[in-house]
Coordinates of C-alpha atoms in Angstrom, one line a residue:
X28 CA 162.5 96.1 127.4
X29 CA 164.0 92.9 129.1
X30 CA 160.2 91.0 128.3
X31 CA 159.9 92.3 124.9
X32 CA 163.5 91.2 124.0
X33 CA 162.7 87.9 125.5
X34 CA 158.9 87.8 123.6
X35 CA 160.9 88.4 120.1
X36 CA 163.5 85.2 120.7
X37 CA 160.5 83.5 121.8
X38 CA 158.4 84.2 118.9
X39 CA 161.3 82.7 116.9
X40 CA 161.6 80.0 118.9
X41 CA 158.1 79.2 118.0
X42 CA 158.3 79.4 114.5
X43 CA 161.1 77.1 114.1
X44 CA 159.9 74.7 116.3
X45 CA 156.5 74.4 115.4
X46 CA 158.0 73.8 111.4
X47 CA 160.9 71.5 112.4
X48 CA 158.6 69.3 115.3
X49 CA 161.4 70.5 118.0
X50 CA 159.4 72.2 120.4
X51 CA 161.1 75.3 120.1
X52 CA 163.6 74.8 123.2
X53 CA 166.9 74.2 121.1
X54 CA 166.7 78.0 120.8
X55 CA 165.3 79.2 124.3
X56 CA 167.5 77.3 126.4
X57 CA 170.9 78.5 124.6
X58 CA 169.1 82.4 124.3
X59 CA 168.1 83.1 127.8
X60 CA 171.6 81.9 129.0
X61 CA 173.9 82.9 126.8
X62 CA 171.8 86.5 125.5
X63 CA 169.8 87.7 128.7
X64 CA 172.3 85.5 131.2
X65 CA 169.2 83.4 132.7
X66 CA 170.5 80.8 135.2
X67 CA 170.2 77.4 133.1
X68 CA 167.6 76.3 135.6
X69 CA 165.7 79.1 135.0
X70 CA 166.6 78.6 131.4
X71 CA 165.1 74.9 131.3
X72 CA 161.8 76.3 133.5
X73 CA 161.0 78.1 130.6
X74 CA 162.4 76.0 128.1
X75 CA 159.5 73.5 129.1
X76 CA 156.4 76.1 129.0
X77 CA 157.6 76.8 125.3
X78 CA 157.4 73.0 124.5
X79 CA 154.0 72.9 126.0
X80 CA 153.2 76.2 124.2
X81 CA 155.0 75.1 120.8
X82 CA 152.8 72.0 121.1
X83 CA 149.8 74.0 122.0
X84 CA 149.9 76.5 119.0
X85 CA 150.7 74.1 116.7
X86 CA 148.9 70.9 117.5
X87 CA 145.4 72.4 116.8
X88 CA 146.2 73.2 113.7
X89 CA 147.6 69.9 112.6
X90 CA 144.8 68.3 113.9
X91 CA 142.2 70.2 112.5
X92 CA 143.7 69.7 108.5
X93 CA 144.6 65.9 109.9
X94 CA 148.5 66.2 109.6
X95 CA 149.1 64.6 113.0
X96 CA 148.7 61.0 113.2
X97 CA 147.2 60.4 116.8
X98 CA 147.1 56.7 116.9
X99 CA 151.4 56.9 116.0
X100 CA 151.7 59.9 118.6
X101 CA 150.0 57.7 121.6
X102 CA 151.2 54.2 120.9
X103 CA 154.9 55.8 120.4
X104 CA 154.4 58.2 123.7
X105 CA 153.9 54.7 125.6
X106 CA 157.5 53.9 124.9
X107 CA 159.1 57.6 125.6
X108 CA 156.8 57.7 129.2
X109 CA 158.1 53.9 129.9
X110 CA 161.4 54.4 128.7
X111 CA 161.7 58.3 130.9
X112 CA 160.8 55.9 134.1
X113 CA 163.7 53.6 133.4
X114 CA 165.5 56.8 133.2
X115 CA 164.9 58.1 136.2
X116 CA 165.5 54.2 138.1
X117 CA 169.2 53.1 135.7
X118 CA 170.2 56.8 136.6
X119 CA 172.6 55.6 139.0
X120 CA 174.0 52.3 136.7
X121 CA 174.7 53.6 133.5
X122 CA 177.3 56.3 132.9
X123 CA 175.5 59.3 131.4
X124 CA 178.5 60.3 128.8
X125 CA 178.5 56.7 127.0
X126 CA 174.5 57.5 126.6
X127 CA 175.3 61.1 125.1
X128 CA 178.1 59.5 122.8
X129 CA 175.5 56.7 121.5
X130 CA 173.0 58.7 120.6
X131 CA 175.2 61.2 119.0
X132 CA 175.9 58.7 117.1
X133 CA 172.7 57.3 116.2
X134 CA 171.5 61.0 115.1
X135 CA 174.8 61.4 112.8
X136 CA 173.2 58.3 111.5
X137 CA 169.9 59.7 110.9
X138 CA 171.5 62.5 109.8
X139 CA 173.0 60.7 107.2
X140 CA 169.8 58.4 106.0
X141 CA 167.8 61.7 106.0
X142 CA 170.2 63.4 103.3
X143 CA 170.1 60.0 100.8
X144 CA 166.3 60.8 100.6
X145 CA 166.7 62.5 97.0
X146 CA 162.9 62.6 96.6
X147 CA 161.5 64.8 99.5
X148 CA 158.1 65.1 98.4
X149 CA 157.1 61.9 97.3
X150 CA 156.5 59.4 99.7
X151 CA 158.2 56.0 99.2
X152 CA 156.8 52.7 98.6
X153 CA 156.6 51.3 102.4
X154 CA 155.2 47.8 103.1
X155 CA 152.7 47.9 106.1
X156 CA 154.1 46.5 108.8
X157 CA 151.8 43.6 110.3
X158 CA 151.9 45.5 114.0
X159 CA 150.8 48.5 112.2
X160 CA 148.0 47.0 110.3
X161 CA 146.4 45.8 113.5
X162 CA 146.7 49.3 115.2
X163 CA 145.3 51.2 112.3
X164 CA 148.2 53.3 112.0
X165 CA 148.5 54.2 108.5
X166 CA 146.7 57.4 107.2
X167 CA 146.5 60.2 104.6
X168 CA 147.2 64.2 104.5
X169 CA 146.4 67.0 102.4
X170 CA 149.9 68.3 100.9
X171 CA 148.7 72.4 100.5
X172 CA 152.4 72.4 99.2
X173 CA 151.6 69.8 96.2
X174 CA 147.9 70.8 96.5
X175 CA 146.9 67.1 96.8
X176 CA 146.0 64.3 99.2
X177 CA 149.1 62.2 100.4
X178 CA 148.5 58.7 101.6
X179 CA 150.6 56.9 103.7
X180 CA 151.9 53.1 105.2
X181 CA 153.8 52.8 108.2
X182 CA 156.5 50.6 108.5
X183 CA 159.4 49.4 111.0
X184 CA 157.1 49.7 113.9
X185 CA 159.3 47.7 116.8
X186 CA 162.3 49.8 115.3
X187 CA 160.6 53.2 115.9
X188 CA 159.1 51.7 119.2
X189 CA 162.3 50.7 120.1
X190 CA 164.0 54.1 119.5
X191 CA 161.6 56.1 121.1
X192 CA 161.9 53.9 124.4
X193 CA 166.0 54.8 124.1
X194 CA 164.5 58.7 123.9
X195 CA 162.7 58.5 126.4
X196 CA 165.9 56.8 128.8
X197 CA 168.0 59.7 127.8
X198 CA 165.2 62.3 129.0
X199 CA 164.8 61.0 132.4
X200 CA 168.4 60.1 132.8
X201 CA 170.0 63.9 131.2
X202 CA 166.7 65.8 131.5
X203 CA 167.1 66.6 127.9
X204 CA 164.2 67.3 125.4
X205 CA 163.9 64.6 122.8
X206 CA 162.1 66.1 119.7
X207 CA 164.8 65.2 117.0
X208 CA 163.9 62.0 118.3
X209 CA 160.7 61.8 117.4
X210 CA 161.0 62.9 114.5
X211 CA 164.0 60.8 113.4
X212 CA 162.0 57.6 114.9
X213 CA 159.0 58.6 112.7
X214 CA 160.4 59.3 109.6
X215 CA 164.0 57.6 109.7
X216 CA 162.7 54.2 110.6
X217 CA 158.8 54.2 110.8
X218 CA 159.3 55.8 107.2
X219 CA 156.3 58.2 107.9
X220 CA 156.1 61.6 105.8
X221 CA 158.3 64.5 106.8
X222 CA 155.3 66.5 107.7
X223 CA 153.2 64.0 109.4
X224 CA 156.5 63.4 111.8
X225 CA 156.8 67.0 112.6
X226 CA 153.2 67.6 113.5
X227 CA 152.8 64.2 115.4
X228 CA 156.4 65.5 117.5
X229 CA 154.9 68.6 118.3
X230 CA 151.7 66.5 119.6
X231 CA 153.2 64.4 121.7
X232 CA 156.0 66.6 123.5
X233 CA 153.0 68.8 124.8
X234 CA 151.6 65.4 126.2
X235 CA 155.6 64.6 127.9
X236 CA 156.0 68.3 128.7
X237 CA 153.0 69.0 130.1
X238 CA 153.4 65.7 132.6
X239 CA 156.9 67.1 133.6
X240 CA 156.3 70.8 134.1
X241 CA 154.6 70.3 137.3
X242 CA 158.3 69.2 139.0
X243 CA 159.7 72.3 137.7
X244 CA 157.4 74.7 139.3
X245 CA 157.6 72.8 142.5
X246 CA 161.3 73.4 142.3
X247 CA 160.9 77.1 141.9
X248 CA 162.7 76.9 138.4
X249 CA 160.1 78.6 136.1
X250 CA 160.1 82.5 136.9
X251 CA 157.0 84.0 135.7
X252 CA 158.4 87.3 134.4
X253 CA 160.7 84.7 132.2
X254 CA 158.3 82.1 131.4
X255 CA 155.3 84.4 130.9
X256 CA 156.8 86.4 127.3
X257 CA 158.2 83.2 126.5
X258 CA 155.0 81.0 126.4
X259 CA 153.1 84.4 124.7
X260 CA 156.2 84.2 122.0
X261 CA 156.2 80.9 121.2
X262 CA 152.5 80.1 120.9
X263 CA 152.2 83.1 118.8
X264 CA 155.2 82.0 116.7
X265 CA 154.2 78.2 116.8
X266 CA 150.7 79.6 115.1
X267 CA 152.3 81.3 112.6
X268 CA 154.7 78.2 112.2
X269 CA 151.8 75.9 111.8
X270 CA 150.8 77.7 108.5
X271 CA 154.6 78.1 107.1
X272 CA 155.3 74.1 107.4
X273 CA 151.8 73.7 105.7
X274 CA 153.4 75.4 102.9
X275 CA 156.5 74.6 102.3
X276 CA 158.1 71.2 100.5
X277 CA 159.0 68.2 102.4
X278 CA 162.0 68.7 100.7
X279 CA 162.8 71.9 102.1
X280 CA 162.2 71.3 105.7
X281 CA 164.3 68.1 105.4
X282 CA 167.1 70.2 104.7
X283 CA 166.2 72.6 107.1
X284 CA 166.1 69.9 109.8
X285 CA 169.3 68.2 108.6
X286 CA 171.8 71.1 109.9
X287 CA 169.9 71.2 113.4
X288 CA 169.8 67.2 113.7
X289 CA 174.0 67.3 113.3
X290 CA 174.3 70.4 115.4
X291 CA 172.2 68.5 118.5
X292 CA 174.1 65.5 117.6
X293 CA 177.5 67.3 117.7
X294 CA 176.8 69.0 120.7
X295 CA 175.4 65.8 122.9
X296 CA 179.0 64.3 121.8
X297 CA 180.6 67.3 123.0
X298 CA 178.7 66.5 126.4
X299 CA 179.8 62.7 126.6
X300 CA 183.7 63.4 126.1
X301 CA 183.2 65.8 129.2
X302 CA 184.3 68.8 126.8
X303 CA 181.4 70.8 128.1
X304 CA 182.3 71.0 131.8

């Protein structure tokens, strides 16, 4: 009963996160905890395999009707991998709460840009970025929401770059998941579509995941009888996911994201004024 409870929160872990690009964790973590009274490391163990199961339900879908923009998710996973090692070497110079209160602040922020965008399906006039003209970055998509073919330029490059390297400093220094960055980075400042930010988020944190899960199971914190419904749940419900974003207006998931971005970025302020301990 305990693994079929845990399969159903998984399965709607999956859905959300495969449609929002979010991995699916921001509902996991806090379920297995707070619900089924996981110990948090266990919690994060599992929390992981539903990123790289999110990633893994979704992705191949997204790829296969060319959503995901590879080149984007590969030159923008160089900045998150180099920014996660500076992480992990700074951990010991920079105060972790001033890092939670910053970008709390810079998702408010997004937050904020995101709900000015009146017109969520149509994609504004953005002027290719030189950096991005020589990596080949811009691209198309078939809208099945529209029912037509969406083309796209990619702008602000060094800004997104830049903002994915400070998501990537925050993961390895708070060993927190960094999927609202991604999709902020992408569509905030790189001023990519709604759509082809989610799906190129869900492609690239199965690539970080995937590269971290290995020092979880050495640690012992992913408990198969835990991990094992939620990775079944969530790639199920990322599958399903994959087809319900598809369908649905930019518009709609924008508002849809806009509640979760604020309630991360709430929460990560919480964290930095110490009101969580």
């Amino acid at each position: 009963m305990f693994s079929l409870e845990i399969l159903l929160i998984a399965i709607l872990a999956g859905i959300v996160g495969s449609v929002l690009g979010l991995g699916g964790g921001i509902i996991v973590t806090p379920a297995l905890t707070l619900l089924f009274g996981v110990s948090i490391e266990h919690a994060i163990g599992a929390s992981i395999i539903s990123v790289i199961a999110t990633s893994s339900g979704s992705a191949i879908a997204y790829i296969r009707d060319r959503i995901t923009n590879l080149r984007v998710g590969m030159f923008l996973e160089i900045a998150t991998t180099v920014g996660a090692i500076t992480g992990a070497f700074i951990g010991g110079l920079i105060a972790p709460n001033l890092l939670y209160i910053i970008f709390g602040l810079l998702l408010i922020y997004s937050a904020i840009n995101m709900i000015k965008k009146k017109k969520g399906d149509q994609q504004e006039l953005v002027q290719m970025h030189p950096a991005a003209a020589k990596l080949k970055l811009a691209g198309s998509y078939y809208d099945k929401a529209v029912q037509q073919q969406i083309p796209y330029h990619v702008g602000n490059v060094y800004g997104g770059f830049g903002v994915m390297y400070g998501a990537g400093i925050i993961s390895g220094l708070l060993g927190i998941g960094s999927g609202s960055f991604k999709v902020m980075a992408m569509d905030v400042f790189m001023k990519l579509p709604l759509k082809v930010s989610t799906a190129t988020s869900n492609f690239m944190m199965g690539v970080t995941a995937a590269a971290s899960a290995g020092v979880y199971l050495l640690r012992g914190d992913i408990d198969p009888h835990i991990a094992g419904p939620v990775a079944l749940g969530v790639l199920a419900g990322a599958t399903i996911g994959a087809q319900i974003m598809q369908r649905m207006k930019s518009k709609t998931i924008r508002m849809l994201f806009i509640p979760v971005l604020l309630y991360v970025a709430l929460q990560m302020m919480y964290e930095g004024m110490g009101l969580g301990k």
